[in-house]
Coordinates of C-alpha atoms and ligand atoms in Angstrom, one line a residue:
M1 CA -33.3 -145.5 -53.4
A2 CA -35.7 -145.4 -50.5
S3 CA -34.4 -146.9 -47.2
R4 CA -35.7 -150.2 -46.2
T5 CA -36.1 -151.5 -42.6
I6 CA -33.9 -154.3 -41.3
S7 CA -36.4 -157.1 -41.8
Q8 CA -37.0 -156.0 -45.4
Q9 CA -33.3 -155.5 -46.2
L10 CA -31.5 -158.7 -47.2
M11 CA -28.5 -159.0 -49.3
R12 CA -28.8 -161.4 -52.3
I13 CA -26.5 -164.1 -51.0
P14 CA -28.4 -166.6 -48.8
P15 CA -27.6 -166.5 -45.1
R16 CA -25.1 -169.1 -43.7
P17 CA -26.7 -171.7 -41.4
L18 CA -27.0 -170.0 -38.0
T19 CA -25.7 -173.1 -36.1
T20 CA -22.2 -172.5 -37.4
F21 CA -22.0 -168.9 -36.2
R22 CA -20.8 -167.8 -32.7
P23 CA -20.2 -164.5 -31.1
G24 CA -16.9 -163.1 -32.0
Q25 CA -16.7 -165.2 -35.1
Q26 CA -16.3 -163.2 -38.3
Q27 CA -17.6 -163.7 -41.8
R28 CA -17.0 -161.7 -45.0
W29 CA -20.5 -161.6 -46.3
M30 CA -23.6 -161.2 -44.2
S31 CA -27.3 -160.7 -44.3
L32 CA -28.9 -158.5 -41.8
E33 CA -30.8 -161.6 -40.6
V34 CA -27.5 -163.3 -39.8
L35 CA -26.2 -160.2 -38.2
N36 CA -29.3 -160.0 -36.0
A37 CA -29.2 -163.6 -35.1
S38 CA -25.5 -163.6 -34.2
K39 CA -26.0 -160.6 -31.9
H40 CA -27.3 -162.9 -29.1
D41 CA -27.5 -161.0 -25.9
R42 CA -24.7 -158.6 -26.9
E43 CA -25.2 -154.9 -27.5
R44 CA -24.7 -153.8 -31.1
V45 CA -22.1 -151.1 -31.5
L46 CA -22.2 -149.3 -34.8
I47 CA -18.9 -147.6 -35.5
L48 CA -18.7 -145.0 -38.2
G49 CA -15.3 -144.6 -39.8
S50 CA -12.2 -146.8 -40.1
G51 CA -9.6 -144.1 -39.3
W52 CA -7.6 -143.6 -36.1
G53 CA -10.8 -143.3 -34.0
G54 CA -13.1 -145.9 -35.5
F55 CA -10.5 -148.5 -36.3
G56 CA -9.0 -148.1 -32.8
V57 CA -12.3 -148.5 -31.0
A58 CA -13.2 -151.5 -33.1
R59 CA -9.9 -153.2 -32.1
S60 CA -10.4 -152.4 -28.4
L61 CA -14.0 -153.7 -28.0
D62 CA -14.5 -157.0 -26.3
T63 CA -16.5 -159.0 -28.9
K64 CA -17.9 -161.3 -26.2
L65 CA -19.7 -158.3 -24.7
Y66 CA -20.5 -156.3 -27.9
Q67 CA -21.3 -156.9 -31.5
P68 CA -19.1 -154.2 -33.2
I69 CA -20.0 -153.3 -36.8
L70 CA -17.8 -151.0 -38.7
V71 CA -19.6 -148.8 -41.2
T72 CA -17.1 -147.1 -43.5
P73 CA -16.8 -146.1 -47.2
R74 CA -13.2 -147.3 -47.2
T75 CA -12.7 -150.7 -45.6
Y76 CA -9.1 -150.1 -44.5
F77 CA -7.3 -148.0 -42.0
V78 CA -4.7 -145.5 -43.1
F79 CA -1.6 -144.9 -41.0
T80 CA -1.5 -141.2 -42.0
P81 CA 2.0 -140.3 -40.6
L82 CA 3.5 -142.4 -43.4
L83 CA 1.3 -141.0 -46.2
A84 CA 3.8 -138.3 -47.3
G85 CA 6.5 -141.0 -47.6
T86 CA 4.3 -143.2 -49.7
A87 CA 3.5 -140.2 -52.0
V88 CA 7.2 -140.0 -53.1
G89 CA 8.0 -143.7 -53.0
T90 CA 10.0 -143.7 -49.7
L91 CA 7.5 -146.4 -48.8
E92 CA 5.0 -148.5 -50.7
F93 CA 1.3 -147.6 -50.4
R94 CA 0.5 -150.9 -48.7
T95 CA 2.7 -150.1 -45.7
A96 CA 0.3 -147.4 -44.7
M97 CA -2.8 -149.5 -44.9
E98 CA -4.5 -152.1 -42.7
S99 CA -7.6 -154.0 -43.7
A100 CA -10.6 -153.5 -41.4
H101 CA -11.5 -157.1 -42.2
N102 CA -8.5 -158.2 -40.2
I103 CA -10.0 -157.1 -36.9
K104 CA -11.3 -160.3 -35.3
G105 CA -15.0 -160.5 -34.5
V106 CA -15.8 -157.1 -36.2
D107 CA -18.1 -157.1 -39.1
V108 CA -17.5 -154.5 -41.8
I109 CA -20.2 -152.7 -44.0
R110 CA -18.8 -150.7 -46.8
G111 CA -21.1 -147.7 -46.7
R112 CA -21.5 -144.2 -45.4
G113 CA -23.5 -143.1 -42.4
E114 CA -26.2 -140.8 -43.9
N115 CA -28.6 -140.0 -41.2
I116 CA -29.1 -140.9 -37.5
D117 CA -32.5 -141.4 -36.0
F118 CA -31.6 -140.8 -32.4
A119 CA -35.0 -141.4 -31.0
N120 CA -35.4 -144.9 -32.5
K121 CA -31.7 -145.7 -32.3
Q122 CA -31.3 -146.4 -36.0
L123 CA -28.6 -145.5 -38.5
H124 CA -29.4 -144.9 -42.2
I125 CA -26.5 -146.2 -44.3
E126 CA -25.9 -145.4 -48.0
S127 CA -23.7 -147.6 -50.1
Q128 CA -23.0 -147.8 -53.8
D129 CA -25.5 -150.6 -54.1
G130 CA -28.4 -149.1 -52.1
S131 CA -29.4 -148.0 -48.7
L132 CA -30.3 -149.8 -45.4
V133 CA -31.4 -148.9 -41.9
M134 CA -29.7 -150.6 -39.0
D135 CA -30.6 -150.6 -35.3
Y136 CA -27.9 -149.8 -32.7
D137 CA -27.5 -150.1 -29.0
K138 CA -24.5 -147.8 -29.1
L139 CA -23.3 -145.5 -31.8
I140 CA -19.7 -144.3 -32.2
I141 CA -19.1 -141.4 -34.7
A142 CA -15.5 -141.2 -35.9
V143 CA -15.9 -139.9 -39.4
G144 CA -12.9 -137.5 -39.4
A145 CA -13.0 -134.2 -41.2
Y146 CA -12.5 -132.7 -44.7
A147 CA -9.6 -130.5 -45.8
Q148 CA -10.2 -126.8 -45.3
T149 CA -10.1 -124.8 -48.5
F150 CA -11.2 -121.4 -47.1
G151 CA -13.3 -121.0 -50.2
V152 CA -10.3 -120.3 -52.4
P153 CA -11.4 -120.8 -56.0
G154 CA -9.9 -123.7 -57.9
V155 CA -8.6 -125.7 -54.9
K156 CA -11.1 -128.5 -55.2
E157 CA -10.6 -128.7 -59.0
H158 CA -6.8 -128.3 -59.3
A159 CA -5.0 -129.0 -56.0
F160 CA -4.2 -132.4 -54.5
F161 CA -5.2 -133.2 -50.9
L162 CA -3.2 -135.8 -48.9
K163 CA -5.8 -137.6 -46.8
D164 CA -5.8 -141.1 -48.2
V165 CA -3.7 -143.6 -50.0
A166 CA -5.4 -142.8 -53.3
D167 CA -4.3 -139.2 -52.9
A168 CA -0.7 -140.3 -52.3
R169 CA -0.9 -142.4 -55.5
R170 CA -2.2 -139.5 -57.5
I171 CA 0.5 -137.1 -56.2
R172 CA 3.3 -139.6 -56.9
D173 CA 1.9 -140.1 -60.4
R174 CA 1.8 -136.3 -61.0
I175 CA 5.3 -135.6 -59.8
L176 CA 6.8 -138.4 -62.0
E177 CA 4.6 -137.3 -64.9
R178 CA 5.9 -133.7 -64.7
F179 CA 9.5 -135.0 -64.9
E180 CA 8.7 -137.1 -67.9
E181 CA 7.0 -134.1 -69.6
A182 CA 9.9 -131.8 -68.7
A183 CA 12.3 -134.3 -70.3
L184 CA 10.7 -133.8 -73.7
P185 CA 13.3 -132.4 -76.1
M186 CA 11.2 -129.6 -77.6
L187 CA 10.5 -127.8 -74.4
T188 CA 12.3 -124.6 -73.3
N189 CA 14.0 -124.4 -69.9
E190 CA 11.5 -121.8 -68.9
K191 CA 8.6 -124.2 -69.5
R192 CA 10.5 -127.0 -67.7
K193 CA 10.9 -124.7 -64.7
E194 CA 7.2 -124.2 -64.6
L195 CA 6.4 -127.9 -64.9
L196 CA 8.9 -128.7 -62.1
H197 CA 7.7 -126.1 -59.6
F198 CA 6.0 -128.0 -56.8
V199 CA 3.9 -126.0 -54.5
V200 CA 2.8 -127.0 -51.0
V201 CA 0.1 -124.8 -49.4
G202 CA 0.1 -125.1 -45.6
G203 CA 3.2 -125.0 -43.3
G204 CA 1.8 -127.4 -40.7
P205 CA 3.5 -130.7 -40.1
T206 CA 1.7 -132.4 -43.0
G207 CA 2.7 -129.8 -45.6
V208 CA 6.2 -129.6 -44.2
E209 CA 6.8 -133.3 -44.1
F210 CA 5.5 -133.6 -47.7
A211 CA 7.9 -130.9 -48.9
A212 CA 10.8 -132.7 -47.0
E213 CA 9.9 -136.1 -48.5
L214 CA 9.7 -134.5 -52.0
H215 CA 13.1 -132.9 -51.5
D216 CA 14.6 -136.3 -50.7
L217 CA 13.0 -137.9 -53.8
L218 CA 14.6 -135.1 -56.0
E219 CA 18.0 -135.2 -54.3
D220 CA 18.4 -139.0 -53.8
D221 CA 16.8 -140.4 -56.9
L222 CA 15.5 -138.1 -59.6
K223 CA 18.9 -136.4 -59.6
H224 CA 20.4 -139.6 -61.0
T225 CA 17.6 -140.2 -63.5
Y226 CA 17.2 -136.6 -64.7
P227 CA 20.6 -134.9 -63.7
D228 CA 19.9 -131.8 -65.9
L229 CA 16.3 -131.4 -64.8
V230 CA 16.6 -131.5 -61.0
D231 CA 18.5 -128.2 -61.0
L232 CA 15.4 -126.6 -62.7
A233 CA 13.0 -128.1 -60.1
K234 CA 11.8 -126.0 -57.1
I235 CA 9.6 -126.6 -54.1
T236 CA 7.8 -123.7 -52.4
V237 CA 5.8 -123.9 -49.1
Y238 CA 3.2 -121.2 -48.8
D239 CA 1.5 -120.2 -45.5
V240 CA -0.5 -117.2 -44.4
A241 CA 1.1 -117.4 -40.9
P242 CA 4.5 -115.7 -40.3
N243 CA 6.2 -119.0 -39.5
I244 CA 5.9 -122.7 -40.5
L245 CA 5.3 -125.3 -37.9
A246 CA 3.3 -122.9 -35.7
M247 CA 2.8 -125.5 -32.9
F248 CA 6.5 -125.9 -32.3
D249 CA 8.5 -123.4 -30.3
K250 CA 10.4 -120.6 -32.0
K251 CA 13.8 -122.2 -31.9
L252 CA 12.6 -125.3 -33.8
Q253 CA 10.6 -123.2 -36.2
S254 CA 13.6 -121.2 -37.2
Y255 CA 15.8 -124.4 -37.4
A256 CA 13.2 -125.8 -39.8
T257 CA 13.1 -122.7 -41.9
Q258 CA 16.9 -122.5 -42.1
L259 CA 17.2 -126.1 -43.0
F260 CA 14.6 -125.7 -45.7
N261 CA 16.4 -122.7 -47.2
R262 CA 19.6 -124.8 -47.3
Q263 CA 17.8 -127.6 -49.0
N264 CA 16.5 -125.2 -51.6
I265 CA 12.9 -125.4 -50.4
E266 CA 11.5 -121.8 -50.5
V267 CA 9.4 -120.9 -47.4
A268 CA 6.9 -118.3 -48.5
T269 CA 5.2 -117.4 -45.2
S270 CA 2.8 -114.4 -44.8
H271 CA 1.5 -115.2 -48.2
H272 CA -2.2 -115.2 -49.1
V273 CA -3.4 -117.6 -51.7
L274 CA -6.1 -116.1 -53.8
E275 CA -6.7 -118.7 -56.5
V276 CA -5.5 -122.1 -57.7
Q277 CA -5.4 -122.6 -61.4
H278 CA -4.6 -125.9 -63.3
D279 CA -1.1 -124.7 -64.0
A280 CA -0.5 -121.9 -61.5
I281 CA -1.1 -120.5 -58.0
V282 CA -2.1 -116.9 -57.5
T283 CA -1.1 -115.1 -54.3
K284 CA -1.8 -111.5 -53.2
E285 CA 2.0 -111.0 -52.7
D286 CA 3.5 -112.5 -55.9
G287 CA 0.6 -112.6 -58.4
R288 CA 0.4 -115.6 -60.7
V289 CA 3.1 -118.2 -60.3
P290 CA 3.2 -121.1 -62.7
C291 CA 3.6 -124.6 -61.2
G292 CA 3.3 -128.3 -62.0
A293 CA 1.5 -129.5 -58.9
I294 CA -0.1 -128.0 -55.8
I295 CA -0.5 -130.0 -52.6
W296 CA -3.1 -128.4 -50.3
S297 CA -2.9 -129.0 -46.5
T298 CA -4.4 -126.2 -44.5
G299 CA -6.5 -127.6 -41.7
L300 CA -9.9 -129.1 -41.4
V301 CA -13.7 -128.5 -41.8
P302 CA -16.5 -130.7 -40.7
N303 CA -17.4 -133.7 -42.8
T304 CA -20.8 -133.3 -44.5
F305 CA -22.3 -136.0 -42.3
V306 CA -21.3 -134.2 -39.2
A307 CA -22.6 -130.8 -40.5
N308 CA -25.9 -132.4 -41.4
T309 CA -26.2 -134.2 -38.1
I310 CA -25.6 -131.0 -36.2
A311 CA -28.0 -129.0 -38.4
K312 CA -30.9 -131.4 -38.1
P313 CA -33.0 -131.2 -34.9
F314 CA -34.5 -134.4 -33.6
E315 CA -37.4 -135.3 -31.3
T316 CA -37.1 -137.4 -28.2
L317 CA -39.5 -140.2 -27.5
G318 CA -41.6 -140.6 -24.3
A319 CA -44.4 -138.7 -22.7
E320 CA -42.6 -135.4 -22.8
K321 CA -41.5 -134.9 -26.4
K322 CA -38.7 -132.4 -26.8
E323 CA -37.0 -131.0 -29.9
M324 CA -33.3 -131.4 -29.4
K325 CA -30.2 -130.6 -31.4
I326 CA -26.6 -131.8 -31.3
V327 CA -24.3 -129.1 -29.7
K328 CA -22.0 -127.6 -32.3
A329 CA -18.4 -127.1 -31.0
P330 CA -16.1 -124.3 -32.2
R331 CA -14.9 -125.1 -35.8
G332 CA -18.2 -126.8 -36.4
M333 CA -17.4 -130.2 -34.9
I334 CA -19.6 -132.3 -32.6
Q335 CA -19.3 -131.3 -28.9
V336 CA -18.8 -134.2 -26.5
D337 CA -18.3 -134.4 -22.7
S338 CA -15.2 -135.7 -21.0
R339 CA -16.5 -139.3 -21.5
L340 CA -16.8 -138.6 -25.3
R341 CA -20.6 -138.7 -25.1
V342 CA -22.3 -136.5 -27.7
L343 CA -24.0 -133.5 -26.1
A344 CA -27.5 -132.4 -27.2
E345 CA -29.4 -129.3 -26.1
P346 CA -33.1 -128.3 -26.5
K347 CA -33.6 -126.6 -29.8
E348 CA -35.0 -123.5 -28.2
G349 CA -32.0 -123.3 -25.9
G350 CA -31.3 -124.7 -22.5
E351 CA -28.8 -127.0 -20.7
A352 CA -26.9 -129.5 -22.8
Q353 CA -27.2 -133.2 -21.8
P354 CA -25.1 -136.1 -22.9
L355 CA -26.8 -138.8 -25.1
E356 CA -25.9 -141.9 -23.1
D357 CA -25.4 -144.2 -26.1
V358 CA -23.9 -142.0 -28.7
F359 CA -20.1 -141.2 -28.7
A360 CA -17.9 -139.1 -31.0
L361 CA -14.1 -138.9 -31.2
G362 CA -11.2 -137.9 -33.3
D363 CA -11.2 -135.1 -35.8
C364 CA -15.0 -134.8 -35.9
A365 CA -15.4 -134.2 -32.2
S366 CA -14.3 -131.6 -29.7
I367 CA -14.4 -132.1 -25.9
K368 CA -16.3 -129.3 -24.1
D369 CA -13.9 -126.8 -22.5
L370 CA -10.8 -128.6 -23.7
L371 CA -8.9 -127.7 -26.8
L372 CA -7.0 -130.7 -28.2
P373 CA -5.2 -130.8 -31.5
A374 CA -6.7 -132.8 -34.4
T375 CA -4.1 -135.5 -34.4
A376 CA -3.8 -139.2 -34.7
Q377 CA -2.3 -139.2 -31.2
V378 CA -5.6 -137.7 -29.7
A379 CA -7.9 -140.0 -31.8
N380 CA -5.9 -143.1 -30.9
Q381 CA -5.9 -142.4 -27.2
Q382 CA -9.6 -141.6 -27.3
A383 CA -10.3 -144.8 -29.1
K384 CA -8.4 -146.9 -26.6
W385 CA -10.1 -145.1 -23.7
L386 CA -13.6 -145.5 -25.2
G387 CA -13.0 -149.2 -26.0
K388 CA -11.9 -149.9 -22.4
A389 CA -14.6 -147.8 -20.8
L390 CA -17.3 -149.6 -22.8
N391 CA -15.8 -153.0 -21.9
K392 CA -15.7 -152.1 -18.3
S393 CA -19.1 -150.7 -18.1
A394 CA -20.6 -153.8 -19.8
K395 CA -18.9 -156.0 -17.3
R396 CA -20.0 -154.0 -14.4
M397 CA -23.5 -153.5 -16.0
V398 CA -23.3 -149.7 -15.5
E399 CA -23.3 -146.7 -17.9
V400 CA -20.1 -145.2 -19.2
S401 CA -20.9 -142.1 -17.0
E402 CA -19.7 -144.3 -14.1
E403 CA -16.2 -144.7 -15.6
A404 CA -13.3 -142.4 -15.1
E405 CA -13.1 -139.4 -17.6
F406 CA -10.8 -139.4 -20.6
H407 CA -7.5 -137.6 -20.1
F408 CA -5.1 -136.8 -23.0
R409 CA -1.4 -137.5 -22.3
S410 CA 0.8 -135.8 -24.9
L411 CA 3.6 -137.9 -26.2
G412 CA 5.2 -134.9 -27.9
I413 CA 5.1 -133.6 -31.5
M414 CA 7.4 -134.4 -34.4
A415 CA 8.0 -133.4 -38.0
Y416 CA 10.4 -134.7 -40.6
L417 CA 12.4 -132.0 -42.4
G418 CA 14.4 -133.9 -45.1
S419 CA 17.9 -135.3 -45.5
W420 CA 17.4 -137.4 -42.3
N421 CA 16.6 -134.5 -40.1
A422 CA 13.6 -133.9 -38.0
V423 CA 12.3 -131.8 -35.0
M424 CA 10.7 -133.2 -31.9
Q425 CA 9.2 -131.3 -28.9
K426 CA 8.0 -132.8 -25.7
D427 CA 7.2 -130.6 -22.7
K428 CA 10.3 -128.5 -22.4
L429 CA 12.6 -130.9 -24.3
D430 CA 13.6 -129.9 -27.9
V431 CA 15.4 -132.4 -30.1
K432 CA 16.5 -131.6 -33.7
G433 CA 18.6 -133.1 -36.5
K434 CA 19.6 -136.7 -37.0
L435 CA 18.8 -137.9 -33.5
S436 CA 15.3 -136.5 -33.9
W437 CA 14.9 -138.2 -37.2
L438 CA 15.9 -141.5 -35.6
L439 CA 13.3 -141.0 -32.9
W440 CA 10.8 -140.1 -35.6
R441 CA 11.4 -143.3 -37.6
T442 CA 11.4 -145.5 -34.5
A443 CA 8.2 -143.9 -33.2
Y444 CA 6.3 -144.6 -36.4
L445 CA 7.7 -148.0 -36.9
T446 CA 6.7 -149.1 -33.4
K447 CA 3.3 -147.4 -33.6
S448 CA 2.5 -149.1 -36.9
V449 CA -0.4 -151.5 -36.4
S450 CA 0.5 -154.9 -37.7
W451 CA 3.8 -156.9 -37.6
R452 CA 3.3 -157.4 -41.3
N453 CA 3.6 -153.7 -41.9
R454 CA 6.4 -153.2 -39.4
C455 CA 8.4 -155.8 -41.3
L456 CA 7.5 -154.3 -44.7
I457 CA 8.3 -150.7 -43.5
S458 CA 11.8 -151.7 -42.3
V459 CA 12.4 -153.6 -45.5
Y460 CA 11.2 -150.8 -47.8
W461 CA 13.2 -148.2 -45.9
F462 CA 16.3 -150.3 -46.4
L463 CA 15.6 -151.3 -50.0
N464 CA 14.8 -147.7 -51.1
W465 CA 17.9 -146.4 -49.3
F466 CA 20.1 -149.0 -50.9
F467 CA 18.6 -149.2 -54.4
G468 CA 16.7 -145.9 -54.6
R469 CA 13.0 -145.2 -54.7
D470 CA 10.7 -146.8 -57.3
I471 CA 10.1 -144.1 -59.9
N472 CA 7.8 -146.1 -62.1
R473 CA 4.5 -144.5 -63.0
F474 CA 1.5 -146.9 -63.4
Ligands
FAD501 C1 -0.9 -136.8 -44.3 C2 -1.2 -136.7 -42.9 C3 -0.3 -136.9 -41.9 C4 -0.6 -136.9 -40.6 N1 0.4 -137.1 -39.7 C5 0.1 -137.1 -38.4 C6 1.1 -137.4 -37.4 O1 2.3 -137.6 -37.8 N2 0.8 -137.5 -36.1 C7 -0.5 -137.2 -35.7 O2 -0.8 -137.3 -34.5 N3 -1.5 -137.0 -36.6 C8 -1.2 -136.9 -37.9 N4 -2.2 -136.6 -38.8 C9 -3.6 -136.3 -38.3 C10 -4.3 -137.6 -38.1 O3 -4.2 -138.5 -39.2 C11 -5.8 -137.3 -37.9 O4 -5.9 -136.5 -36.8 C12 -6.5 -138.6 -37.6 O5 -6.6 -139.4 -38.9 C13 -7.9 -138.4 -37.1 O6 -8.6 -139.7 -37.0 P1 -10.1 -139.8 -37.2 O7 -10.4 -141.3 -36.9 O8 -10.8 -138.8 -36.5 O9 -10.4 -139.5 -38.7 P2 -9.8 -140.2 -40.0 O10 -8.5 -140.9 -39.7 O11 -9.8 -139.2 -41.1 O12 -10.9 -141.3 -40.4 C14 -12.2 -141.0 -40.8 C15 -12.9 -142.2 -41.3 O13 -14.3 -142.0 -41.4 C16 -14.7 -142.5 -42.7 N5 -15.9 -141.7 -43.0 C17 -16.0 -140.5 -43.6 N6 -17.3 -140.1 -43.7 C18 -18.0 -141.2 -43.2 C19 -19.4 -141.5 -43.1 N7 -20.4 -140.6 -43.5 N8 -19.8 -142.7 -42.6 C20 -18.9 -143.6 -42.2 N9 -17.6 -143.4 -42.3 C21 -17.1 -142.2 -42.8 C22 -13.5 -142.2 -43.6 O14 -13.6 -143.0 -44.7 C23 -12.4 -142.7 -42.6 O15 -12.3 -144.1 -42.6 C24 -1.9 -136.6 -40.2 C25 -2.9 -136.4 -41.1 C26 -2.6 -136.5 -42.5 C27 -3.7 -136.3 -43.5

């Protein structure tokens, strides 16, 4: 459907009387007329994405100074560190979700940023119900990234990714389905072993934590439900690298590998995956290995929106028209400066300059000359910094370039390894085992966004430990 301009684009519901609407006040439905009228003298900030970056900035902006509008295809935030736990029933799905509608004073449009008109400061948005064009004063791009598949055939069709709550639900369903199938009396043990072979591709923290959580589900719960089947089940973690958890130091890597071996999780490092089939994985080293589910977690590639934005040159307005393009950072992400402003350079080459009112953060962005990991920790700190910097600059009526630069402060890295063991590394400090697990749980409980979820997480951890995980499939 062709895009329409703001004045043409009205939703079907009649606008609320303007007299009842004040800055900072929130409503569930909106017309663009109402949105424009309620802007008053505030700058409009369009925020793309409701993940760690976008959700974080939206929460930090002062709605007396700005009109924040969140544009996102999913109108909730996902607390990703808890996703692996939800995929095996250690926690319920809702504990990893926060509604974007709960951020006071922030309007939410369920749609996808499609195209940016930098010269006219307009964003083209596509939603299931049509398209619209929206003006912005400031634009914040926090659209995350897609899972890297390295072009391996069959990954998109047959493997599971773990990026969203819907993925976690599908994975939980598949695991339980495989056990129900394997319990059918007419099957041979050979067939049962194939169905109950669970493969994780990617030995980074996400893949490792999923394998650990799955091990706990098998040992703590399915062992009681299917005592004869659990011994036939197997978990294998494949990685092309020589070690799992490459970002941890060698001692913690070998601790993790040894613990996995003791827990019967096979660590198949230095393995090259050639193909994924609906019931098997094919590696260069082992050939075709039948399995019942493959969880794929091997890094990131740019989101299509980011790739298109970088690929498409744009023209500046003014007397001296110039063709510019967004600077592509290594790994194909958007390059930003130390104040998270998007960098653009003349199409024919030349010095890169920041776009004053366009920012990018989180997994979709990369700061020039600074290599930061693609983590929630980074995206969260960037979001808080950007929110504060924008608030301060609006109060002082200056550009963000006048504010202090963003600096990342590492809080350490952690990974859960199963059976209440974890590893944690901060500067030169290494912690492993049960103490590390306690720190891991405390960190994620306290970092969780709402009190509602903090309470639910504690309750579900206790209930599922006491009564066992929910193994219903629905
Ligand atoms: C299972 C899992 C566990 C993890 N565990 C940890 C951990 O323990 N610690 C840690 O530090 N990091 C962890 N990470 C990494 C962390 O989640 C990411 O680095 C973080 O989510 C990046 O935040 P983001 O806002 O850039 O992107 P995301 O959180 O991915 O959010 C992107 C948002 O953009 C939206 N979007 C996409 N396209 C568009 C578009 N065209 N227009 C508008 N919106 C769009 C998406 O719907 C989404 O809302 C984990 C990741 C996963 C998947």
